[in-house]
C-alpha atoms as an extended CHARMM CRD file, in Angstrom:
* protein
*
       227  EXT
         1         1  UNK       CA              0.0000000000        0.0000000000        0.0000000000  PROA      1               0.0000000000
         2         2  UNK       CA              1.3210000000        3.4000000000       -0.9820000000  PROA      2               0.0000000000
         3         3  UNK       CA              1.5930000000        5.7160000000        2.0210000000  PROA      3               0.0000000000
         4         4  UNK       CA              0.3220000000        9.2500000000        1.5830000000  PROA      4               0.0000000000
         5         5  UNK       CA              2.8850000000       11.9970000000        2.0430000000  PROA      5               0.0000000000
         6         6  UNK       CA              0.2620000000       14.1780000000        3.7580000000  PROA      6               0.0000000000
         7         7  UNK       CA              0.0080000000       13.4150000000        7.5080000000  PROA      7               0.0000000000
         8         8  UNK       CA             -3.0950000000       13.5670000000        9.6290000000  PROA      8               0.0000000000
         9         9  UNK       CA             -2.2890000000       15.6410000000       12.7020000000  PROA      9               0.0000000000
        10        10  UNK       CA             -3.3580000000       14.7510000000       16.2190000000  PROA      10              0.0000000000
        11        11  UNK       CA             -2.8580000000       18.0030000000       18.0920000000  PROA      11              0.0000000000
        12        12  UNK       CA             -2.7970000000       18.3520000000       21.8610000000  PROA      12              0.0000000000
        13        13  UNK       CA             -4.5260000000       21.6680000000       22.5160000000  PROA      13              0.0000000000
        14        14  UNK       CA             -4.0540000000       21.9850000000       26.2690000000  PROA      14              0.0000000000
        15        15  UNK       CA             -6.3480000000       21.4860000000       29.2550000000  PROA      15              0.0000000000
        16        16  UNK       CA             -8.7160000000       24.4200000000       28.8150000000  PROA      16              0.0000000000
        17        17  UNK       CA             -7.2100000000       27.8670000000       28.4180000000  PROA      17              0.0000000000
        18        18  UNK       CA             -6.5910000000       28.3240000000       24.6530000000  PROA      18              0.0000000000
        19        19  UNK       CA             -3.3150000000       30.0920000000       25.4390000000  PROA      19              0.0000000000
        20        20  UNK       CA             -1.8260000000       26.6930000000       26.3130000000  PROA      20              0.0000000000
        21        21  UNK       CA             -1.9600000000       25.7240000000       22.6250000000  PROA      21              0.0000000000
        22        22  UNK       CA              1.6280000000       25.4120000000       21.4020000000  PROA      22              0.0000000000
        23        23  UNK       CA              2.9560000000       27.4120000000       18.4710000000  PROA      23              0.0000000000
        24        24  UNK       CA              3.5700000000       24.1530000000       16.5870000000  PROA      24              0.0000000000
        25        25  UNK       CA             -0.0460000000       23.1090000000       17.1890000000  PROA      25              0.0000000000
        26        26  UNK       CA             -1.2980000000       26.5140000000       16.0720000000  PROA      26              0.0000000000
        27        27  UNK       CA              0.6650000000       26.3170000000       12.8190000000  PROA      27              0.0000000000
        28        28  UNK       CA             -0.6540000000       22.8140000000       12.0670000000  PROA      28              0.0000000000
        29        29  UNK       CA             -4.2410000000       23.9810000000       12.6140000000  PROA      29              0.0000000000
        30        30  UNK       CA             -3.7110000000       26.9860000000       10.3570000000  PROA      30              0.0000000000
        31        31  UNK       CA             -2.2840000000       24.7110000000        7.6470000000  PROA      31              0.0000000000
        32        32  UNK       CA             -5.2340000000       22.2900000000        7.7980000000  PROA      32              0.0000000000
        33        33  UNK       CA             -8.3890000000       22.6300000000        5.7210000000  PROA      33              0.0000000000
        34        34  UNK       CA            -10.3840000000       20.2240000000        7.9050000000  PROA      34              0.0000000000
        35        35  UNK       CA            -10.3350000000       20.3290000000       11.7130000000  PROA      35              0.0000000000
        36        36  UNK       CA            -12.1000000000       17.6860000000       13.8220000000  PROA      36              0.0000000000
        37        37  UNK       CA            -12.6200000000       17.2180000000       17.5340000000  PROA      37              0.0000000000
        38        38  UNK       CA            -15.1330000000       16.9840000000       20.3430000000  PROA      38              0.0000000000
        39        39  UNK       CA            -17.4810000000       19.9760000000       20.4910000000  PROA      39              0.0000000000
        40        40  UNK       CA            -16.1060000000       21.1050000000       23.8800000000  PROA      40              0.0000000000
        41        41  UNK       CA            -12.6150000000       21.2100000000       22.3330000000  PROA      41              0.0000000000
        42        42  UNK       CA            -13.4830000000       22.8480000000       19.0240000000  PROA      42              0.0000000000
        43        43  UNK       CA            -15.5020000000       25.6470000000       20.6240000000  PROA      43              0.0000000000
        44        44  UNK       CA            -12.4010000000       26.8810000000       22.4560000000  PROA      44              0.0000000000
        45        45  UNK       CA            -10.7340000000       27.6360000000       19.1230000000  PROA      45              0.0000000000
        46        46  UNK       CA            -13.4730000000       29.0750000000       16.8940000000  PROA      46              0.0000000000
        47        47  UNK       CA            -11.4800000000       32.3000000000       16.2760000000  PROA      47              0.0000000000
        48        48  UNK       CA             -8.7210000000       30.3860000000       14.4460000000  PROA      48              0.0000000000
        49        49  UNK       CA            -11.0570000000       27.9410000000       12.6810000000  PROA      49              0.0000000000
        50        50  UNK       CA            -12.7890000000       30.5270000000       10.5150000000  PROA      50              0.0000000000
        51        51  UNK       CA            -12.9750000000       29.4010000000        6.8990000000  PROA      51              0.0000000000
        52        52  UNK       CA            -12.2010000000       25.7770000000        7.7200000000  PROA      52              0.0000000000
        53        53  UNK       CA            -14.4690000000       22.7730000000        7.5550000000  PROA      53              0.0000000000
        54        54  UNK       CA            -15.0390000000       21.6480000000       11.1460000000  PROA      54              0.0000000000
        55        55  UNK       CA            -16.1790000000       18.1510000000       12.0400000000  PROA      55              0.0000000000
        56        56  UNK       CA            -17.6370000000       17.4350000000       15.4840000000  PROA      56              0.0000000000
        57        57  UNK       CA            -16.8740000000       13.9970000000       16.8990000000  PROA      57              0.0000000000
        58        58  UNK       CA            -19.5260000000       12.1200000000       18.8780000000  PROA      58              0.0000000000
        59        59  UNK       CA            -19.2080000000        8.8560000000       20.7910000000  PROA      59              0.0000000000
        60        60  UNK       CA            -22.0250000000        7.3140000000       18.7620000000  PROA      60              0.0000000000
        61        61  UNK       CA            -20.3670000000        7.9310000000       15.3960000000  PROA      61              0.0000000000
        62        62  UNK       CA            -16.7460000000        8.2840000000       16.4630000000  PROA      62              0.0000000000
        63        63  UNK       CA            -15.3100000000        5.4530000000       14.3430000000  PROA      63              0.0000000000
        64        64  UNK       CA            -17.4190000000        6.2880000000       11.2980000000  PROA      64              0.0000000000
        65        65  UNK       CA            -16.4200000000        9.9560000000       11.3990000000  PROA      65              0.0000000000
        66        66  UNK       CA            -12.7300000000        9.1690000000       11.9020000000  PROA      66              0.0000000000
        67        67  UNK       CA            -12.8440000000        6.8130000000        8.9050000000  PROA      67              0.0000000000
        68        68  UNK       CA            -14.2970000000        9.5860000000        6.7570000000  PROA      68              0.0000000000
        69        69  UNK       CA            -11.9090000000       12.3610000000        7.7020000000  PROA      69              0.0000000000
        70        70  UNK       CA             -8.8120000000       10.1500000000        7.5580000000  PROA      70              0.0000000000
        71        71  UNK       CA             -9.8180000000        9.0750000000        4.0560000000  PROA      71              0.0000000000
        72        72  UNK       CA             -9.9680000000       12.7620000000        3.1430000000  PROA      72              0.0000000000
        73        73  UNK       CA             -6.5330000000       13.0820000000        4.7490000000  PROA      73              0.0000000000
        74        74  UNK       CA             -5.0350000000       11.2990000000        1.7410000000  PROA      74              0.0000000000
        75        75  UNK       CA             -5.4360000000       14.4880000000       -0.2920000000  PROA      75              0.0000000000
        76        76  UNK       CA             -6.0740000000       17.3050000000        2.2180000000  PROA      76              0.0000000000
        77        77  UNK       CA             -4.5120000000       18.4610000000        5.4760000000  PROA      77              0.0000000000
        78        78  UNK       CA             -6.5920000000       17.1920000000        8.4060000000  PROA      78              0.0000000000
        79        79  UNK       CA             -6.1300000000       18.1040000000       12.0680000000  PROA      79              0.0000000000
        80        80  UNK       CA             -7.7700000000       16.2410000000       14.9330000000  PROA      80              0.0000000000
        81        81  UNK       CA             -7.7830000000       18.3340000000       18.1090000000  PROA      81              0.0000000000
        82        82  UNK       CA             -7.2520000000       16.4350000000       21.3410000000  PROA      82              0.0000000000
        83        83  UNK       CA             -7.8850000000       17.7670000000       24.8500000000  PROA      83              0.0000000000
        84        84  UNK       CA             -4.6520000000       18.1160000000       26.8250000000  PROA      84              0.0000000000
        85        85  UNK       CA             -1.7930000000       16.0200000000       25.4580000000  PROA      85              0.0000000000
        86        86  UNK       CA             -2.4000000000       13.0050000000       23.1730000000  PROA      86              0.0000000000
        87        87  UNK       CA              0.1840000000       10.9850000000       25.1120000000  PROA      87              0.0000000000
        88        88  UNK       CA             -1.4510000000       11.5270000000       28.5110000000  PROA      88              0.0000000000
        89        89  UNK       CA             -4.6150000000        9.5640000000       29.3000000000  PROA      89              0.0000000000
        90        90  UNK       CA             -5.9060000000        9.2770000000       25.7270000000  PROA      90              0.0000000000
        91        91  UNK       CA             -4.1380000000        6.2290000000       24.3380000000  PROA      91              0.0000000000
        92        92  UNK       CA             -7.3560000000        4.4620000000       23.2890000000  PROA      92              0.0000000000
        93        93  UNK       CA             -8.4420000000        7.3920000000       21.1070000000  PROA      93              0.0000000000
        94        94  UNK       CA             -4.9610000000        7.8290000000       19.6430000000  PROA      94              0.0000000000
        95        95  UNK       CA             -4.5660000000        4.1090000000       18.8920000000  PROA      95              0.0000000000
        96        96  UNK       CA             -7.9350000000        4.0870000000       17.1130000000  PROA      96              0.0000000000
        97        97  UNK       CA             -6.8070000000        6.9530000000       14.8750000000  PROA      97              0.0000000000
        98        98  UNK       CA             -3.4410000000        5.3020000000       14.1950000000  PROA      98              0.0000000000
        99        99  UNK       CA             -5.0480000000        1.9640000000       13.3090000000  PROA      99              0.0000000000
       100       100  UNK       CA             -7.5520000000        3.5510000000       10.9210000000  PROA      100             0.0000000000
       101       101  UNK       CA             -4.8020000000        5.6280000000        9.3290000000  PROA      101             0.0000000000
       102       102  UNK       CA             -2.5470000000        2.5870000000        8.9000000000  PROA      102             0.0000000000
       103       103  UNK       CA             -5.3380000000        0.6910000000        7.1470000000  PROA      103             0.0000000000
       104       104  UNK       CA             -5.6770000000        3.5770000000        4.6610000000  PROA      104             0.0000000000
       105       105  UNK       CA             -1.9710000000        4.2300000000        4.1410000000  PROA      105             0.0000000000
       106       106  UNK       CA             -2.0760000000        7.6070000000        5.8860000000  PROA      106             0.0000000000
       107       107  UNK       CA              0.6920000000        8.8760000000        8.1520000000  PROA      107             0.0000000000
       108       108  UNK       CA             -0.0760000000       10.2690000000       11.6020000000  PROA      108             0.0000000000
       109       109  UNK       CA              1.8490000000       13.1250000000       13.1530000000  PROA      109             0.0000000000
       110       110  UNK       CA              1.2770000000       13.6780000000       16.8840000000  PROA      110             0.0000000000
       111       111  UNK       CA              1.8750000000       17.1860000000       18.1990000000  PROA      111             0.0000000000
       112       112  UNK       CA              2.2630000000       17.2820000000       21.9540000000  PROA      112             0.0000000000
       113       113  UNK       CA              0.3050000000       19.6580000000       24.1540000000  PROA      113             0.0000000000
       114       114  UNK       CA              0.0550000000       20.6880000000       27.7860000000  PROA      114             0.0000000000
       115       115  UNK       CA             -1.8110000000       18.1670000000       29.9240000000  PROA      115             0.0000000000
       116       116  UNK       CA             -3.9400000000       18.7390000000       33.0290000000  PROA      116             0.0000000000
       117       117  UNK       CA             -1.2550000000       16.6010000000       34.6930000000  PROA      117             0.0000000000
       118       118  UNK       CA              1.3070000000       19.3550000000       34.0360000000  PROA      118             0.0000000000
       119       119  UNK       CA             -1.0040000000       22.0350000000       35.3860000000  PROA      119             0.0000000000
       120       120  UNK       CA             -1.8940000000       20.0110000000       38.4920000000  PROA      120             0.0000000000
       121       121  UNK       CA              1.7780000000       19.4570000000       39.2840000000  PROA      121             0.0000000000
       122       122  UNK       CA              2.4890000000       23.1780000000       38.9240000000  PROA      122             0.0000000000
       123       123  UNK       CA             -0.4360000000       24.0600000000       41.2030000000  PROA      123             0.0000000000
       124       124  UNK       CA              0.8620000000       21.6190000000       43.8370000000  PROA      124             0.0000000000
       125       125  UNK       CA              4.5460000000       22.4420000000       43.4470000000  PROA      125             0.0000000000
       126       126  UNK       CA              5.3830000000       18.8170000000       42.6570000000  PROA      126             0.0000000000
       127       127  UNK       CA              7.8860000000       17.3050000000       40.2430000000  PROA      127             0.0000000000
       128       128  UNK       CA              6.8290000000       14.3410000000       38.1020000000  PROA      128             0.0000000000
       129       129  UNK       CA              9.8320000000       12.4140000000       39.4300000000  PROA      129             0.0000000000
       130       130  UNK       CA              8.1040000000       12.0100000000       42.7910000000  PROA      130             0.0000000000
       131       131  UNK       CA              4.6270000000       10.9270000000       41.7290000000  PROA      131             0.0000000000
       132       132  UNK       CA              2.8670000000        8.0370000000       40.0550000000  PROA      132             0.0000000000
       133       133  UNK       CA              0.1660000000        8.6110000000       37.4560000000  PROA      133             0.0000000000
       134       134  UNK       CA             -2.9680000000        6.5730000000       36.7810000000  PROA      134             0.0000000000
       135       135  UNK       CA             -5.8940000000        7.2640000000       34.4850000000  PROA      135             0.0000000000
       136       136  UNK       CA             -9.3010000000        5.7080000000       35.0290000000  PROA      136             0.0000000000
       137       137  UNK       CA            -10.7950000000        7.7280000000       32.1720000000  PROA      137             0.0000000000
       138       138  UNK       CA            -10.8080000000        4.7190000000       29.8330000000  PROA      138             0.0000000000
       139       139  UNK       CA            -13.3240000000        2.4310000000       28.1970000000  PROA      139             0.0000000000
       140       140  UNK       CA            -13.4630000000       -1.0620000000       29.6410000000  PROA      140             0.0000000000
       141       141  UNK       CA            -12.0570000000       -2.7230000000       32.7390000000  PROA      141             0.0000000000
       142       142  UNK       CA            -10.1390000000       -0.4850000000       35.1760000000  PROA      142             0.0000000000
       143       143  UNK       CA             -9.1440000000       -3.1610000000       37.7070000000  PROA      143             0.0000000000
       144       144  UNK       CA             -5.4660000000       -3.1790000000       36.6570000000  PROA      144             0.0000000000
       145       145  UNK       CA             -5.2990000000        0.6070000000       36.8890000000  PROA      145             0.0000000000
       146       146  UNK       CA             -6.8070000000        0.5120000000       40.3780000000  PROA      146             0.0000000000
       147       147  UNK       CA             -4.2030000000       -2.0560000000       41.3960000000  PROA      147             0.0000000000
       148       148  UNK       CA             -1.4930000000        0.2340000000       40.0010000000  PROA      148             0.0000000000
       149       149  UNK       CA             -2.9330000000        3.0380000000       42.1440000000  PROA      149             0.0000000000
       150       150  UNK       CA             -2.6160000000        0.8980000000       45.2680000000  PROA      150             0.0000000000
       151       151  UNK       CA              0.9860000000        0.0370000000       44.4510000000  PROA      151             0.0000000000
       152       152  UNK       CA              1.9190000000        3.7000000000       43.9310000000  PROA      152             0.0000000000
       153       153  UNK       CA              0.5000000000        4.7000000000       47.3090000000  PROA      153             0.0000000000
       154       154  UNK       CA              2.0450000000        1.7230000000       49.1080000000  PROA      154             0.0000000000
       155       155  UNK       CA              5.4080000000        2.8780000000       47.7580000000  PROA      155             0.0000000000
       156       156  UNK       CA              4.8260000000        6.1570000000       49.5990000000  PROA      156             0.0000000000
       157       157  UNK       CA              4.4820000000        8.1880000000       46.4070000000  PROA      157             0.0000000000
       158       158  UNK       CA              1.8570000000       10.7850000000       45.6230000000  PROA      158             0.0000000000
       159       159  UNK       CA             -0.6520000000        9.3870000000       43.1400000000  PROA      159             0.0000000000
       160       160  UNK       CA             -2.1050000000       11.7030000000       40.5150000000  PROA      160             0.0000000000
       161       161  UNK       CA             -5.2960000000       10.2100000000       39.1550000000  PROA      161             0.0000000000
       162       162  UNK       CA             -7.7320000000       11.1040000000       36.4170000000  PROA      162             0.0000000000
       163       163  UNK       CA            -10.9310000000        9.4980000000       37.7380000000  PROA      163             0.0000000000
       164       164  UNK       CA            -13.7780000000        8.0080000000       35.7440000000  PROA      164             0.0000000000
       165       165  UNK       CA            -15.7320000000       10.8460000000       34.0790000000  PROA      165             0.0000000000
       166       166  UNK       CA            -18.7580000000       10.5410000000       36.3360000000  PROA      166             0.0000000000
       167       167  UNK       CA            -20.2560000000       13.0690000000       38.7490000000  PROA      167             0.0000000000
       168       168  UNK       CA            -19.0490000000       10.8890000000       41.6310000000  PROA      168             0.0000000000
       169       169  UNK       CA            -15.7660000000        9.8210000000       40.0310000000  PROA      169             0.0000000000
       170       170  UNK       CA            -13.5680000000       11.1160000000       42.9050000000  PROA      170             0.0000000000
       171       171  UNK       CA            -15.8720000000        9.5040000000       45.4940000000  PROA      171             0.0000000000
       172       172  UNK       CA            -15.5110000000        6.1630000000       43.7100000000  PROA      172             0.0000000000
       173       173  UNK       CA            -11.7310000000        6.4070000000       44.0170000000  PROA      173             0.0000000000
       174       174  UNK       CA            -12.0030000000        7.3190000000       47.6960000000  PROA      174             0.0000000000
       175       175  UNK       CA            -14.2800000000        4.3440000000       48.3610000000  PROA      175             0.0000000000
       176       176  UNK       CA            -11.8490000000        1.9700000000       46.6620000000  PROA      176             0.0000000000
       177       177  UNK       CA             -8.9680000000        3.2510000000       48.7780000000  PROA      177             0.0000000000
       178       178  UNK       CA            -11.0590000000        3.1830000000       51.9590000000  PROA      178             0.0000000000
       179       179  UNK       CA            -12.1020000000       -0.4040000000       51.2800000000  PROA      179             0.0000000000
       180       180  UNK       CA             -8.4130000000       -1.2770000000       50.9410000000  PROA      180             0.0000000000
       181       181  UNK       CA             -7.6040000000        0.2590000000       54.3380000000  PROA      181             0.0000000000
       182       182  UNK       CA             -5.5090000000        3.1690000000       53.0810000000  PROA      182             0.0000000000
       183       183  UNK       CA             -5.1630000000        6.4980000000       54.8680000000  PROA      183             0.0000000000
       184       184  UNK       CA             -4.7990000000        9.4970000000       52.5500000000  PROA      184             0.0000000000
       185       185  UNK       CA             -5.4820000000       13.1560000000       52.0490000000  PROA      185             0.0000000000
       186       186  UNK       CA             -6.7490000000       14.2620000000       48.6560000000  PROA      186             0.0000000000
       187       187  UNK       CA             -6.7620000000       17.3800000000       46.5060000000  PROA      187             0.0000000000
       188       188  UNK       CA             -9.3250000000       17.4640000000       43.6930000000  PROA      188             0.0000000000
       189       189  UNK       CA             -9.0030000000       19.9180000000       40.8140000000  PROA      189             0.0000000000
       190       190  UNK       CA            -11.8470000000       20.6430000000       38.4040000000  PROA      190             0.0000000000
       191       191  UNK       CA            -11.5340000000       22.3530000000       35.0080000000  PROA      191             0.0000000000
       192       192  UNK       CA             -7.8820000000       23.2890000000       35.3810000000  PROA      192             0.0000000000
       193       193  UNK       CA             -6.9180000000       26.5030000000       33.5460000000  PROA      193             0.0000000000
       194       194  UNK       CA            -10.5660000000       27.4090000000       32.8080000000  PROA      194             0.0000000000
       195       195  UNK       CA            -11.9450000000       30.6360000000       34.2720000000  PROA      195             0.0000000000
       196       196  UNK       CA            -14.0430000000       28.5770000000       36.7120000000  PROA      196             0.0000000000
       197       197  UNK       CA            -11.2070000000       26.3100000000       37.8340000000  PROA      197             0.0000000000
       198       198  UNK       CA            -11.8400000000       24.8920000000       41.3010000000  PROA      198             0.0000000000
       199       199  UNK       CA             -9.7640000000       23.1820000000       43.9870000000  PROA      199             0.0000000000
       200       200  UNK       CA            -11.1750000000       21.1070000000       46.8630000000  PROA      200             0.0000000000
       201       201  UNK       CA             -9.0520000000       19.7130000000       49.7250000000  PROA      201             0.0000000000
       202       202  UNK       CA             -9.9880000000       16.6680000000       51.8040000000  PROA      202             0.0000000000
       203       203  UNK       CA             -8.0060000000       15.7520000000       54.8970000000  PROA      203             0.0000000000
       204       204  UNK       CA             -9.0910000000       12.1190000000       54.7360000000  PROA      204             0.0000000000
       205       205  UNK       CA            -10.9830000000        9.6250000000       52.5930000000  PROA      205             0.0000000000
       206       206  UNK       CA            -14.1610000000        9.7770000000       54.6770000000  PROA      206             0.0000000000
       207       207  UNK       CA            -14.5420000000       13.5170000000       54.0780000000  PROA      207             0.0000000000
       208       208  UNK       CA            -14.4720000000       12.9130000000       50.3200000000  PROA      208             0.0000000000
       209       209  UNK       CA            -16.8000000000        9.9150000000       50.6300000000  PROA      209             0.0000000000
       210       210  UNK       CA            -19.3140000000       12.1760000000       52.3810000000  PROA      210             0.0000000000
       211       211  UNK       CA            -18.9800000000       14.9080000000       49.7470000000  PROA      211             0.0000000000
       212       212  UNK       CA            -22.3230000000       15.6950000000       48.0760000000  PROA      212             0.0000000000
       213       213  UNK       CA            -20.7350000000       17.7700000000       45.3290000000  PROA      213             0.0000000000
       214       214  UNK       CA            -21.1790000000       16.5640000000       41.7480000000  PROA      214             0.0000000000
       215       215  UNK       CA            -17.8200000000       16.8160000000       40.0040000000  PROA      215             0.0000000000
       216       216  UNK       CA            -17.0230000000       17.8740000000       36.4560000000  PROA      216             0.0000000000
       217       217  UNK       CA            -15.8290000000       15.3080000000       33.9280000000  PROA      217             0.0000000000
       218       218  UNK       CA            -12.6750000000       17.4600000000       33.6910000000  PROA      218             0.0000000000
       219       219  UNK       CA            -11.3030000000       16.3840000000       37.0490000000  PROA      219             0.0000000000
       220       220  UNK       CA             -7.8750000000       15.3220000000       38.2840000000  PROA      220             0.0000000000
       221       221  UNK       CA             -6.9100000000       14.2190000000       41.7990000000  PROA      221             0.0000000000
       222       222  UNK       CA             -3.7000000000       14.2120000000       43.8250000000  PROA      222             0.0000000000
       223       223  UNK       CA             -3.6840000000       11.5540000000       46.5510000000  PROA      223             0.0000000000
       224       224  UNK       CA             -1.1370000000       11.8820000000       49.3560000000  PROA      224             0.0000000000
       225       225  UNK       CA             -0.5230000000        8.7580000000       51.4640000000  PROA      225             0.0000000000
       226       226  UNK       CA             -0.4050000000        9.2180000000       55.2250000000  PROA      226             0.0000000000
       227       227  UNK       CA              1.9310000000        7.1430000000       57.3390000000  PROA      227             0.0000000000
């Protein structure tokens, strides 16, 4: 199969604030005639999408839409915008794009972005060298990821976790840790770098378990083990 010389771009566009888009990502968007992404991602960048064909991805027709735009990518520049960084907590989406592209002889070029992980670490004053990272924002079984979370905390490291994208996602994590007899304090960030960014601190697991707040699907947690 002849491979197209025109790549399809997967562009990490940052966690929320459009100013976190990299210059390289900006240039790739400007060079593309078709730009695709989830509605919540595309709407952050309408000012630079003027005159372009925009394609909104939906879970129901995700595969079908990706097939269509990657086929177009054989002859036109296509950019797929990805929340945060494509290499942080989005491997299932990225692998789907890469597999479809490979079947059509289309190259994929991934442009890194700023992840909510980076922003959370900066807010907490932590270096990535001293933490462990787990994402539960995946489709399918999360039991291995939960076991990884336990191992990180038992090592005495801070665990940074992207919970399941449910209104009680952080509470579910707290319950799992409580049921496994861990003692932790937790910081929960919602919508990092958005104007309505929020931080909530919990001194122990029970206080988070008793939380009645419904969390955003753009949530990341830092879990600090207590001795």
